[in-house]
Structures are given as structure tokens and as C-alpha cells.
Backbone as numpy.savetxt, mean C-alpha at the origin, in Angstrom:
# Nx Ny Nz CAx CAy CAz Cx Cy Cz
6.02 19.57 -3.71 5.54 18.33 -3.08 6.74 17.59 -2.49
6.69 17.37 -1.19 7.79 16.72 -0.49 7.56 15.22 -0.47
8.45 14.48 -1.13 8.30 13.03 -1.15 9.46 12.37 -0.41
9.83 12.93 0.74 10.96 12.35 1.49 10.57 11.03 2.12
9.32 10.88 2.57 8.88 9.62 3.16 8.06 8.85 2.15
8.74 8.07 1.33 8.07 7.24 0.33 8.33 5.78 0.65
7.26 5.03 0.83 7.37 3.59 1.07 7.03 2.88 -0.22
7.78 1.85 -0.58 7.50 1.06 -1.77 6.93 -0.28 -1.34
5.77 -0.63 -1.88 5.09 -1.86 -1.50 4.76 -2.65 -2.76
5.24 -3.88 -2.83 4.93 -4.77 -3.95 3.66 -5.55 -3.64
2.71 -5.53 -4.54 1.43 -6.20 -4.32 1.02 -6.98 -5.56
0.11 -7.93 -5.36 -0.47 -8.67 -6.48 -1.47 -7.77 -7.20
-1.80 -8.14 -8.43 -2.68 -7.29 -9.23 -4.04 -7.07 -8.59
-4.64 -8.13 -8.03 -5.96 -7.96 -7.40 -5.87 -7.01 -6.21
-4.83 -7.18 -5.39 -4.65 -6.29 -4.24 -4.48 -4.85 -4.71
-3.68 -4.66 -5.74 -3.46 -3.32 -6.31 -4.79 -2.71 -6.76
-5.60 -3.51 -7.46 -6.90 -3.01 -7.93 -7.80 -2.63 -6.77
-7.80 -3.45 -5.72 -8.61 -3.14 -4.53 -8.12 -1.86 -3.86
-6.80 -1.73 -3.70 -6.24 -0.54 -3.05 -6.60 0.72 -3.83
-6.43 0.68 -5.14 -6.68 1.88 -5.94 -8.17 2.16 -6.11
-9.02 1.14 -5.94 -10.47 1.35 -6.00 -11.02 1.89 -4.69
-10.56 1.29 -3.59 -11.17 1.60 -2.29 -10.31 2.51 -1.42
-9.08 2.79 -1.85 -8.19 3.74 -1.18 -7.90 3.40 0.28
-7.71 2.11 0.57 -7.16 1.76 1.88 -6.30 0.52 1.76
-5.46 0.35 2.76 -4.45 -0.71 2.74 -4.21 -1.12 4.19
-4.12 -2.43 4.44 -3.86 -2.92 5.80 -2.40 -3.33 5.90
-1.72 -2.85 6.92 -0.29 -3.09 7.04 0.13 -3.27 8.50
1.29 -3.90 8.71 1.86 -3.98 10.06 3.03 -3.01 10.20
3.20 -2.12 9.22 4.27 -1.12 9.28 3.82 0.04 10.17
4.45 0.17 11.34 4.06 1.21 12.30 4.72 2.55 12.00
5.60 2.59 11.00 6.31 3.83 10.67 5.44 4.76 9.80
4.50 4.18 9.08 3.70 4.97 8.13 2.81 5.95 8.89
2.81 7.21 8.44 1.98 8.24 9.08 1.35 9.15 8.04
0.41 9.96 8.49 -0.28 10.90 7.60 0.74 11.77 6.87
0.51 11.95 5.58 1.39 12.79 4.78 2.48 12.02 4.05
2.71 10.76 4.45 3.69 9.93 3.75 3.11 9.48 2.40
3.99 9.04 1.54 3.59 8.50 0.25 3.88 7.01 0.21
3.01 6.27 -0.49 3.28 4.85 -0.70 3.20 4.60 -2.20
4.27 4.02 -2.73 4.29 3.61 -4.13 3.96 2.12 -4.18
2.78 1.82 -4.69 2.36 0.42 -4.84 2.77 -0.05 -6.23
3.47 -1.18 -6.29 3.93 -1.74 -7.56 3.37 -3.15 -7.73
2.85 -3.43 -8.91 2.29 -4.76 -9.17 3.42 -5.71 -9.57
3.47 -6.85 -8.88 4.44 -7.88 -9.22 3.70 -9.16 -9.58
4.31 -9.93 -10.45 3.75 -11.23 -10.83 4.84 -12.28 -10.66
4.42 -13.51 -10.43 5.37 -14.63 -10.33 5.23 -15.51 -11.57
6.37 -15.90 -12.12 6.32 -16.80 -13.27 6.27 -18.25 -12.78
6.36 -19.19 -13.72 6.24 -20.61 -13.38 7.33 -21.07 -12.41
8.47 -20.42 -12.44 9.58 -20.78 -11.56 9.52 -20.08 -10.21
8.50 -19.26 -10.02 8.39 -18.52 -8.77 9.18 -17.23 -8.75
9.78 -16.89 -9.90 10.53 -15.62 -9.99 9.53 -14.47 -10.07
9.87 -13.37 -9.43 8.97 -12.22 -9.47 9.46 -11.20 -10.50
8.51 -10.52 -11.10 8.86 -9.44 -12.01 7.79 -8.35 -11.92
8.19 -7.13 -12.22 7.27 -6.01 -12.16 6.52 -5.87 -13.48
5.25 -5.50 -13.39 4.46 -5.35 -14.62 4.59 -3.94 -15.19
5.11 -3.01 -14.40 5.16 -1.62 -14.82 3.95 -0.84 -14.35
2.98 -1.55 -13.77 1.79 -0.87 -13.24 2.08 -0.43 -11.82
1.91 0.86 -11.56 2.12 1.34 -10.20 1.26 2.57 -9.93
1.17 2.93 -8.66 0.41 4.11 -8.27 1.03 4.69 -7.02
1.25 6.00 -7.03 1.75 6.69 -5.84 0.54 7.32 -5.14
0.31 6.90 -3.90 -0.82 7.42 -3.14 -0.30 8.07 -1.86
-1.02 9.07 -1.37 -0.62 9.77 -0.15 -1.47 9.26 1.02
-0.83 9.12 2.17 -1.52 8.64 3.37 -2.37 9.77 3.95
-3.67 9.53 4.03 -4.61 10.51 4.54 -4.84 10.32 6.04
-4.82 9.07 6.48 -5.13 8.77 7.88 -4.66 7.34 8.18
-4.31 7.09 9.43 -3.93 5.74 9.87 -4.76 5.41 11.09
-5.40 4.24 11.10 -6.26 3.86 12.20 -6.00 2.41 12.59
-5.68 2.19 13.87 -5.41 0.82 14.33 -6.46 0.32 15.31
-7.64 0.93 15.29 -8.67 0.56 16.26 -9.85 -0.20 15.64
-9.74 -0.59 14.39 -10.86 -1.30 13.75 -11.05 -2.68 14.35
-12.30 -3.07 14.55 -12.61 -4.41 15.03 -12.18 -5.43 13.98
-11.60 -6.53 14.43 -11.22 -7.59 13.52 -9.83 -7.44 12.92
-9.14 -6.33 13.21 -7.78 -6.17 12.69 -6.84 -7.12 13.40
-5.92 -7.70 12.65 -4.89 -8.55 13.28 -4.05 -7.69 14.22
-3.51 -8.31 15.25 -2.70 -7.58 16.22 -1.54 -6.88 15.51
-1.27 -5.66 15.94 -0.17 -4.84 15.40 -0.36 -4.43 13.94
-1.59 -4.45 13.47 -1.87 -3.99 12.11 -2.68 -2.70 12.15
-2.57 -1.91 11.10 -3.31 -0.66 10.96 -3.99 -0.61 9.61
-5.08 0.18 9.56 -5.70 0.49 8.28 -5.15 1.85 7.86
-4.57 1.89 6.67 -4.03 3.14 6.14 -4.98 3.62 5.04
-5.55 4.80 5.27 -6.45 5.39 4.27 -5.63 6.27 3.34
-5.92 6.17 2.05 -5.07 6.79 1.03 -5.88 7.74 0.15
-5.17 8.70 -0.41 -5.75 9.59 -1.41 -4.89 9.57 -2.65
-5.52 9.70 -3.81 -4.74 9.91 -5.02 -4.24 11.35 -4.97
-3.13 11.61 -5.59 -2.59 12.96 -5.59 -3.30 13.86 -6.58
């Protein structure tokens, strides 16, 4: 398994749960393409606004990228993901 193109994305817990449930992610990163991997990591903010990782993460593979959906913000794409 070639993991040369791995993107790391920090997300909130709800976003992480949505991504891993529905297997898609909206991004403005135009570099991401089919076959790439994305490591989603859950981060939380404490009372001081400091961020820390919860240790919860998931590595998903990009199945398809589509930037033609109605209602998408300009320069954004929908990235469809698969679990490995």
C-alpha cells in the first residue's frame, strides 16, 4: 500500500463523526486526487483556546473528487472517501 500522498486534516469531533459515517468531506484543497490518503485527526480546544489531539483518528482513501455539486462554495470540492 503506497501512502506517499497522505494529507493530515484536523477536525472537530462532530465533523469527524460525519466524515466517517457518510464518507465524504468538503475541502478547498485542489491537490487532493483519487488514490490519495487523508488522515483525519480529532482536535479539541480547552478553556484557553489551546488545541490538543484526542487520539481519535481515521485514515481514509480518496475514491473520487467532484467540484460540480450545486451549492458548493467557489473553489471547493466534495471528496468521496473509502475506509481501507
